[in-house]
Each structure stands twice: as structure tokens, then as C-alpha cells.
XYZ file of C-alpha atoms in Angstrom:
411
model
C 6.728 -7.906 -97.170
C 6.221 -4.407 -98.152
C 6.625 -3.805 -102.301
C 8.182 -0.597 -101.991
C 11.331 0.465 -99.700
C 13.104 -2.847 -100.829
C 16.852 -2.601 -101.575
C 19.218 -4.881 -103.936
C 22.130 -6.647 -103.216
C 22.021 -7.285 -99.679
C 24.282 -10.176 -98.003
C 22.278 -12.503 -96.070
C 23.663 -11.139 -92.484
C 22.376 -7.636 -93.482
C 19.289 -9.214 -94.467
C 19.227 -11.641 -91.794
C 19.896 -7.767 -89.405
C 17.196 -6.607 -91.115
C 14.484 -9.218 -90.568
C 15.818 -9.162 -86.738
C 15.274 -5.814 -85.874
C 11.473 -5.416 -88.091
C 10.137 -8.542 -85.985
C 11.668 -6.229 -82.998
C 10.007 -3.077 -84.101
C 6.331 -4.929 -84.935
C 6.255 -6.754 -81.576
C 8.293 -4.578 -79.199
C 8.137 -0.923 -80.252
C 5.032 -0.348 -82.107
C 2.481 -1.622 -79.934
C 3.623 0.909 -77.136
C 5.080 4.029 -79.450
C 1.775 6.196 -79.272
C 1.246 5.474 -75.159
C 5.099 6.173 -74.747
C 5.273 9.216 -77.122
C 1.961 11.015 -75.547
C 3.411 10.235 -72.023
C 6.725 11.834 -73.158
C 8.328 8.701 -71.177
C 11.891 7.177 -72.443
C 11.618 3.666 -73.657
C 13.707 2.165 -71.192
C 12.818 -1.369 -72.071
C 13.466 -1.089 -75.409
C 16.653 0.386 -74.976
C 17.343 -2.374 -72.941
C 16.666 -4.936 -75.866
C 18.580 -2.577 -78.328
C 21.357 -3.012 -76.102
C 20.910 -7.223 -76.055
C 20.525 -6.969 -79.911
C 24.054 -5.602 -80.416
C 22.551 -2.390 -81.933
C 24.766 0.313 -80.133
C 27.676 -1.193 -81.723
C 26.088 -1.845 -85.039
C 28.919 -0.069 -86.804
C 32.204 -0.515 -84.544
C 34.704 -2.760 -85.426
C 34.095 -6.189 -84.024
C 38.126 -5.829 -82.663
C 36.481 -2.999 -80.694
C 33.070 -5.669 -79.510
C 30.777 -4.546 -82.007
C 29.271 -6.212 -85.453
C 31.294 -4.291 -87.832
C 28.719 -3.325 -90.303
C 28.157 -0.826 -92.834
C 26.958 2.736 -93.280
C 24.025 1.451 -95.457
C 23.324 -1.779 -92.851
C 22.816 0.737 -89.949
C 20.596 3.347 -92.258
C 18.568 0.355 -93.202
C 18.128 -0.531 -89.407
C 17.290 3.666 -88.304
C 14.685 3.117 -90.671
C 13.235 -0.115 -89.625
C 13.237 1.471 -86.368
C 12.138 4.957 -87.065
C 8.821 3.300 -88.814
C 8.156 1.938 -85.525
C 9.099 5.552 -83.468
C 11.330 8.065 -84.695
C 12.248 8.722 -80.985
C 14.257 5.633 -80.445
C 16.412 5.768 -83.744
C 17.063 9.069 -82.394
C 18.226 7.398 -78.980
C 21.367 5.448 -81.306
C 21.678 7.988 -83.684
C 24.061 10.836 -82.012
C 26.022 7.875 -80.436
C 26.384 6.171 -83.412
C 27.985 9.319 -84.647
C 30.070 9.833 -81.951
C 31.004 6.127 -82.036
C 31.745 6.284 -85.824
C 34.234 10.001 -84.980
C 35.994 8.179 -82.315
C 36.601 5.174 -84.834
C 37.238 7.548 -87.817
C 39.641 10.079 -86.305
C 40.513 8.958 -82.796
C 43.859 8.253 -81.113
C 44.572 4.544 -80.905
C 43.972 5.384 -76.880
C 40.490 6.903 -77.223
C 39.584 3.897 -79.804
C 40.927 1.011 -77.268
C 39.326 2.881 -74.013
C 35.893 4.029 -75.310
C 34.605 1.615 -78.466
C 34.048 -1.428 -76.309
C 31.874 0.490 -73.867
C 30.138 1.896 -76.237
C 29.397 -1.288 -78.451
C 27.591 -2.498 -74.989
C 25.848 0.801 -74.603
C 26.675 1.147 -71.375
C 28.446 4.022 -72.596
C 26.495 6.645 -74.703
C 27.511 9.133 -76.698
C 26.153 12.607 -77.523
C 27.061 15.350 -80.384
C 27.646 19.011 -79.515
C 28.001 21.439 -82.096
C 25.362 24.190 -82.244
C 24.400 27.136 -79.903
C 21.635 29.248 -79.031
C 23.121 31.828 -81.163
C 24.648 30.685 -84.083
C 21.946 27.640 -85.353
C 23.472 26.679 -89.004
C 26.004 29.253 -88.944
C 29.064 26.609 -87.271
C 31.908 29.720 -87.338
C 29.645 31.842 -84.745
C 30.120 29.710 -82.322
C 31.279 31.084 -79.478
C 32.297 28.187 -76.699
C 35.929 27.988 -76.223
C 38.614 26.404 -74.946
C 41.513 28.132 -73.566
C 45.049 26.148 -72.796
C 46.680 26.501 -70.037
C 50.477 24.772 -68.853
C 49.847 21.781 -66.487
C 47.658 20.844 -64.442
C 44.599 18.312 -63.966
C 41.173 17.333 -65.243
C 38.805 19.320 -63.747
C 41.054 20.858 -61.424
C 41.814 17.541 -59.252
C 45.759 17.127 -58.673
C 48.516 17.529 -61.475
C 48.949 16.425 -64.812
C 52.397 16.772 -67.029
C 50.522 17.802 -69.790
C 48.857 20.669 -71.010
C 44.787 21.436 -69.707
C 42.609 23.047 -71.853
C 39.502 24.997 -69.764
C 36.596 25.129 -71.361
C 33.426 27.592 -71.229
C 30.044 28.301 -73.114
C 26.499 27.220 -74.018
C 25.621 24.156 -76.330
C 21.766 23.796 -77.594
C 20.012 20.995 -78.902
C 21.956 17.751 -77.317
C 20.180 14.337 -78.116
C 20.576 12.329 -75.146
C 22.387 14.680 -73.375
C 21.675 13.976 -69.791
C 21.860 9.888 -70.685
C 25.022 10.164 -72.778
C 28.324 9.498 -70.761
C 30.195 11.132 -73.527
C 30.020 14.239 -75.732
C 32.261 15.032 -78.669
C 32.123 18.954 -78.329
C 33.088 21.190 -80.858
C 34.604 24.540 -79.758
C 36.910 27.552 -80.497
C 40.758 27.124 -80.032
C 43.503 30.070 -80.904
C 45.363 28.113 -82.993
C 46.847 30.397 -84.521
C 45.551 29.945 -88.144
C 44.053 32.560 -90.866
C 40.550 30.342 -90.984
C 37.765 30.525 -88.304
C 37.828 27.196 -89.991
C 40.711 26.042 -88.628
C 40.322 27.268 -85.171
C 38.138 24.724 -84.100
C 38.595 21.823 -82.042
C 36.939 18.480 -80.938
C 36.879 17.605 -77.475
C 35.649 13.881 -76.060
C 33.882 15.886 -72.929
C 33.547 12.815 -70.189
C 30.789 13.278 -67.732
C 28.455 11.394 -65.320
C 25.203 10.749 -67.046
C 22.180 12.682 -65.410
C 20.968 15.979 -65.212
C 22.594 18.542 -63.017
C 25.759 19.921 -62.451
C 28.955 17.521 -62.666
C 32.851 19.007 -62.850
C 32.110 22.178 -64.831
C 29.480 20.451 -67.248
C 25.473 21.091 -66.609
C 22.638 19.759 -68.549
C 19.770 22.063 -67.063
C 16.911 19.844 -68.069
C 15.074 18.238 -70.830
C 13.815 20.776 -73.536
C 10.067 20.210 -74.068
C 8.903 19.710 -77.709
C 6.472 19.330 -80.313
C 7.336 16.071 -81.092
C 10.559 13.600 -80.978
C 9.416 13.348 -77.130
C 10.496 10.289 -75.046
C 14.161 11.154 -75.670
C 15.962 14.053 -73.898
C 17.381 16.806 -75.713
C 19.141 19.572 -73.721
C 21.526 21.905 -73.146
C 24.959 22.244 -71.780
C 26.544 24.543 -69.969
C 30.586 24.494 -69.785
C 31.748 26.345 -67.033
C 35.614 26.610 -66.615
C 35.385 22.512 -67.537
C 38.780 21.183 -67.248
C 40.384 18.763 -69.411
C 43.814 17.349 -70.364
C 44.819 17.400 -73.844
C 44.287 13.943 -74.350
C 40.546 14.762 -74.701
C 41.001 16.511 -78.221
C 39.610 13.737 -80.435
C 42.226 12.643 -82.355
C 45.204 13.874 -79.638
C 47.556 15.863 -80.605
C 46.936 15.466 -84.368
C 43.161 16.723 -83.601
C 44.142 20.206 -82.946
C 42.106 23.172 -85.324
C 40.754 19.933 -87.182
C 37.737 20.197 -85.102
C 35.321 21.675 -88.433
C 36.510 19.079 -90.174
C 36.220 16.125 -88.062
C 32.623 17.642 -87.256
C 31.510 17.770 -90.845
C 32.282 14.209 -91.557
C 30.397 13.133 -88.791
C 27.424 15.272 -89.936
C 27.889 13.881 -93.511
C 26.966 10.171 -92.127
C 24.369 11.503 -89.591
C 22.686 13.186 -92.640
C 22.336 9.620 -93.906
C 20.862 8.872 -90.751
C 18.076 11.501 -90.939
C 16.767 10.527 -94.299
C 16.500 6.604 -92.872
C 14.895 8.101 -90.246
C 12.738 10.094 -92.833
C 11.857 7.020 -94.811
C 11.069 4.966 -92.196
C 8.517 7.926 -90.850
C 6.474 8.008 -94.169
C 6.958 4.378 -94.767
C 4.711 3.971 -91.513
C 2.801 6.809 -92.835
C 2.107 5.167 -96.272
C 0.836 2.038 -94.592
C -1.595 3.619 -91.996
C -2.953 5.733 -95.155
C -3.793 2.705 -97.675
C -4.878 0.381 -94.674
C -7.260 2.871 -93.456
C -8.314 3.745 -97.262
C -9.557 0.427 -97.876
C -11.376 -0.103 -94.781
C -13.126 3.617 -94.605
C -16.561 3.639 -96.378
C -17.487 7.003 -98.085
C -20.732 7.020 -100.712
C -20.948 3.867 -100.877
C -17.588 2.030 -101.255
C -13.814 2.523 -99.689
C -12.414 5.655 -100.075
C -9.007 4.531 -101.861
C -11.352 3.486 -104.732
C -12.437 7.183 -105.323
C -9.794 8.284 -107.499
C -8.556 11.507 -105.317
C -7.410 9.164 -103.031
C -5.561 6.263 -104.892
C -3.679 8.591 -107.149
C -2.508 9.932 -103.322
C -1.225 6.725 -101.935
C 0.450 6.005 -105.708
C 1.851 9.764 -105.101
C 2.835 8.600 -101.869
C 4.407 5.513 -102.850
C 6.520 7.031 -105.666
C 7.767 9.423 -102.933
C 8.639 6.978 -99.918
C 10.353 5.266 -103.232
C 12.258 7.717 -104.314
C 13.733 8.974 -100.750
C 14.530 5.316 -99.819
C 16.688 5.027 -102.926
C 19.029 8.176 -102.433
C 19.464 7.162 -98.617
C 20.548 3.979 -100.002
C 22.820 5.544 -102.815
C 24.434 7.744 -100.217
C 25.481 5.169 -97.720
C 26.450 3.211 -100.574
C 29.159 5.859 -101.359
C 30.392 6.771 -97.988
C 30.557 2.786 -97.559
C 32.907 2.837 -100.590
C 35.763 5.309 -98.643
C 34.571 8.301 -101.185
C 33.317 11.496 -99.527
C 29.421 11.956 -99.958
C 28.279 15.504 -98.985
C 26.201 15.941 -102.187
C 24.832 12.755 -102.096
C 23.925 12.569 -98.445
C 22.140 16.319 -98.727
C 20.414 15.541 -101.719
C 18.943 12.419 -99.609
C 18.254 14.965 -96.254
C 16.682 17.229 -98.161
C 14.888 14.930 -100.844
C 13.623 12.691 -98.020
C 12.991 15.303 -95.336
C 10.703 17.096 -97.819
C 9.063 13.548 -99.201
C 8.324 12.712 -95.556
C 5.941 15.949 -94.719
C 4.426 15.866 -97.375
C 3.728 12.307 -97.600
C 2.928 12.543 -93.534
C 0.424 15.212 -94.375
C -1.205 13.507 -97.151
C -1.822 10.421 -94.702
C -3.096 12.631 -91.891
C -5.678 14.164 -94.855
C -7.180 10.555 -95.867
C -7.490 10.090 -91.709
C -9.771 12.865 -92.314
C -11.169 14.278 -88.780
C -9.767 11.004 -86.949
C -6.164 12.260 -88.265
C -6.363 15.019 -85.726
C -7.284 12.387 -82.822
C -4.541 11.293 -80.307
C -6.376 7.343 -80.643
C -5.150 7.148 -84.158
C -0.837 6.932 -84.709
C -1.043 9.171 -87.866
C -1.481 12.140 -85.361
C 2.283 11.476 -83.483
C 3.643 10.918 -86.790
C 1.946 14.496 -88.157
C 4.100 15.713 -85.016
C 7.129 13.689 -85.448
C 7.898 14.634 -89.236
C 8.676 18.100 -89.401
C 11.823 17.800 -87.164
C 12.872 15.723 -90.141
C 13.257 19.443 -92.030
C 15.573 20.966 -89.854
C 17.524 18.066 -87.967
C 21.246 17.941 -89.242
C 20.842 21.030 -91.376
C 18.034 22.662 -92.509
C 16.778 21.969 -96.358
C 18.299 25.696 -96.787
C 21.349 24.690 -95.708
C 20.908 20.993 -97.964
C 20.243 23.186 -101.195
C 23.620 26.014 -100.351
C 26.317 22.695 -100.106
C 24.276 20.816 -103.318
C 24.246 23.885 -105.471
C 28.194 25.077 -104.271
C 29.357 21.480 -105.237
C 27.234 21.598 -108.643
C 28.760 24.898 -109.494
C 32.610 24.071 -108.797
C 31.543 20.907 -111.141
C 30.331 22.629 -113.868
C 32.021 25.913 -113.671
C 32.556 27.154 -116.976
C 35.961 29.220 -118.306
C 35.522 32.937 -117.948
């Protein structure tokens, strides 16, 4: 058992999760990470045992056919997982997000119809909200959705209700050809003085695959630098049909869209520093193994003193992220809003992981920079931690506006 990383006041099931999915991750994922990664090939098997593990529907209410955990239970399992490969915590991350929007602000229809499914992960979810143009800036967005009296989804017969028709270009889906459903953020003319609230949700059904299906097409996979193995696309909506009752939320979900979006982004920004952690945990322990088994003048190299005061560097840093990942699930977990806390642990994390990913890939010395050794995919894999769910820009603007309406002063 690792000293550092550890966290207090667990319940034995969490605990008993946690052991679970780590015997999972040494026998089943990290043994074939590097060959998948460098083949770019998705991890179908392991998918497959996620799926037999219960780990789709980690957070769903077990009314709903899923385990009914915590915030903090499934950040302490993304990170358990992203130590073995970032790429598959990515594979439950957007769903889980999707999965916890659905559960969060859904219509009791959408909850009854689409949690079960997903708790099997035989249906997967995917998260649309940025563009090609806009990147952090969420009010440029340009996709709409116009309504329209009547009609049908997609165009096929009649409906009493109201359509909406939908058209424009999303960038940068995680499992977007895989995913079976999309929660897709969009303009709406709803009539209000805020861009803000002219934004709406939709739960975008679609046949999984790439291709064109009903007004929806994901092009093709997107290739990377790293986080390879998983597909992340586009999507292109063109004059996409849908009834009303595809708003998340109904009715109620109209021009809350923003809204709805930024929670879910609040918990997935929890997910990206346990995916952080569990990158430079893996990190951390490839550096001091290899330190004390690689012979320089004389003796191992992690008893020059250059390179132990890096790996106690290190270890104060994988420390320190682990802790405010764990403090912000703790608050969401508690039903109080934790933007602050969950960028401070993005960006703290984020940061902590390159640099502690670098340092490793520097005691690897010239073998760092060979594809035999696993420091080299993680060198690749950590600096999509700086930019995924917002980059540390974006952390440091919603830290510092929250820190100045706490201590603003009397003019």
C-alpha cells in the first residue's frame, strides 16, 4: 500500500470499491496500457469488465440499477483507474457526467427511461458544449435550436408537441461515435436579456458509430498527442429534429441550459484532478522504482541528493493535489455548490501532474524518451490534464472572481 494518496474516513464498501477496482487496474489494465495506447486501439475488453464491475453506474441511484455512490467514491475510482491509463477513466468520465445531469436535473421520464441503461453501459453518454470557434468562451457558441409547431423527431410522422430543429458544429466529444447519448448545449430565443439564459440542454439520441444518422454526424476520430485509444470527435447537427421532450429537464429545462451545463462541469472538474492524481501517482512510482535500481558513479541514483529531494518534491505534490480532489468531492457530496473548490483542485492538480510527469521522465534520463519505458505515454498523456474541462486560465478567472465577491471591501 502506497504511503501517500491515502484518504480518511472511508466506509468499508468505498474501501472495499477501492481495493476492487486497484486489483482490476494492476492485473487487467496496466499490463496492456502502453501496447494499447501506442496502437491507438480502444480497450474493448476492459470496457467490457468495467461494465461487469458495475462501474458505469457507479454514481446512479441504485432505484435507477446502479450502486448509488458518492462524488468522492467515483473520484477515488477515476484515479485508481487513470494510474493505470488515463484513456479509460476518460471512457466513464463524460458519461458519468451525463449520467449525473440526467439524475440532477432530468424529468422523472428521462430519469426512469435512460438511468437503467446507462448503469449497464449499454447506453453511453457523451457531453457537448464547445465549438471550433468559441473554446472557453461558452456564450459564442453558435449551434442552435430553432422551434417549430408540431411535428416529429427527425422528421418521421407527427407529434402534438412542439419540435425543436437543430443545426451547428460541436468539437472535442469524448466518446462521441460510442456514446448513444449526448447532452448538447445550444442557443434558444428565449426571449431573455442574458446570452446566459438563452441556452438550452438537449438529450440528442443517436445510433452509436461514426457516420451520418437523422441529422447528427460524427466525421471521425480526431487524432492526438496523447489520450489515444478513446475517440474524441466532432458533431455535426444538420436540421436534427427533436421533440421537446428532449430538453433535459422538459419543459422546466428551457434557457437553463448554462446552468445545468456548469454544474455538470463543476463535478467533471473533480473528475480531471482524480484523473490528474492518478497520472502522477503512476508517475511518482515509475520515478523512485527506477531511482533505486539505476546505478550512476557508483551507487543508485535516488541516493545522490538531486534526485531524492525530486521524488520528496514529487511526493509532497501528488500529496497535495490528492487532498483538494478529495476536499472538493467532499463538498459537492455535502449538497453545497463547489466551483472554487473543484478549480482550485483542476488547476492545483493539473499543474502538480506536469510537472511531477516531467520530473519522472528527467530521472528516466535518455530511456524517458523511449516508447519501451511507460513514463514516455504518461509524458504524452499529462498535458491534456491542463486544458481538459477548462483551461488553468480559465481555473484562476472563476477562483479569483469568487475570492473577490468574498472579500470585497466597502467603497
Amino acid at each position: 500500500m502506497s504511503r501517500i494518496a491515502q484518504t480518511d474516513d472511508l466506509t468499508d464498501v468505498q474501501r472495499d470499491i477501492l481495493a476492487a477496482v486497484r486489483t482490476f487496474v494492476d492485473k487487467e489494465i496496466l499490463p496492456f496500457a502502453t501496447e494499447l495506447e501506442h496502437a491507438d486501439e480502444y480497450p474493448e475488453s476492459i470496457v467490457e469488465s468495467m461494465k461487469e464491475m458495475g462501474l458505469f453506474g457507479i454514481t446512479i441511484p441504485e432505484q435507477y440499477g446502479g450502486l448509488g455512490e458518492s462524488l468522492l467514491t467515483y473520484a477515488l475510482v477515476v484515479e485508481e483507474i487513470a494510474r493505470g491509463w488515463m484513456s479509460v477513466a476518460g471512457v466513464v468520465n463524460t458519461h458519468f457526467i451525463v449520467a449525473y445531469l440526467i439524475g440532477r436535473h432530468g424529468s422523472a421520464e428521462q430519469r426512469s427511461r435512460l438511468l437503467p441503461r446507462m448503469a449497464t453501459g449499454e447506453l453511453r453518454g457523451a457531453f457537448s458544449m464547445s465549438e471550433p470557434g468559441c473554446g472557453s468562451d461558452v456564450a459564442a457558441i453558435t449551434s442552435r435550436a430553432d422551434r417549430k409547431a408540431g411535428g416529429g423527431r427527425n422528421g418521421e410522422g407527427e407529434g402534438d408537441g412542439d419540435v425543436y430543429v437543430l443545426n451547428g458544429q460541436k468539437m472535442w466529444l469524448t466518446n462521441g461515435a460510442r456514446a448513444g447519448i449526448v447532452a448538447t448545449l445550444v442557443k434558444t430565443d428565449e426571449g431573455a436579456e442574458s446570452v446566459y439564459r438563452n441556452m438550452t440542454t438537449f438529450l440528442l439520441e443517436k445510433e452509436p458509430g461514426f457516420g451520418t444518422h437523422g441529422g447528427i454526424t460524427i466525421p471521425g476520430s480526431i487524432d492526438k498527442l496523447g489520450y489515444k485509444g478513446i475517440e474524441t470527435t466532432e458533431m455535426i447537427l444538420t436540421d436534427h429534429r427533436v421533440p421537446a421532450a428532449s430538453i433535459l429537464g422538459g419543459d422546466d429545462g428551457r434557457g437553463q441550459g448554462f446552468y445545468q451545463m456548469m454544474d455538470g462541469v463543476e463535478v467533471g472538474r473533480v473528475n480531471v484532478a482524480a484523473r490528474a492524481c492518478g497520472i502522477m501517482i503512476r508517475a511518482f512510482e515509475l520515478a523512485i522504482a527506477y531511482a533505486q535500481t539505476r546505478r550512476a558513479f557508483g551507487r543508485p541514483i535516488a541516493e545522490h541528493q538531486a534526485i531524492a529531494f525530486k521524488l520528496a518534491e514529487m511526493a509532497t505534490k501528488v500529496e497535495a493535489g490528492h487532498l483538494m480532489m478529495v476536499s472538493a468531492a467532499r463538498k459537492k457530496d455535502s449538497g453545497q455548490r463547489n466551483d472554487v473548490e473543484a478549480g482550485m483542485a483542476k488547476y492545483l492538480a493539473s499543474e502538480y501532474c506536469h510537472e511531477v510527469t516531467t520530473e519522472a521522465f528527467r530521472i528516466h534520463g535518455g530511456y524517458g524518451y523511449s516508447k519501451e519505458y511507460e513514463i514516455e505515454r504518461l509524458y504524452r498523456e499529462a498535458p491534456f490534464m491542463l486544458i481538459g474541462e477548462g483551461t488553468s486560465e480559465i481555473q484562476k478567472r472563476i477562483i479569483s472572481r469568487a475570492l473577490l465577491r468574498e472579500y470585497e471591501t466597502a467603497r
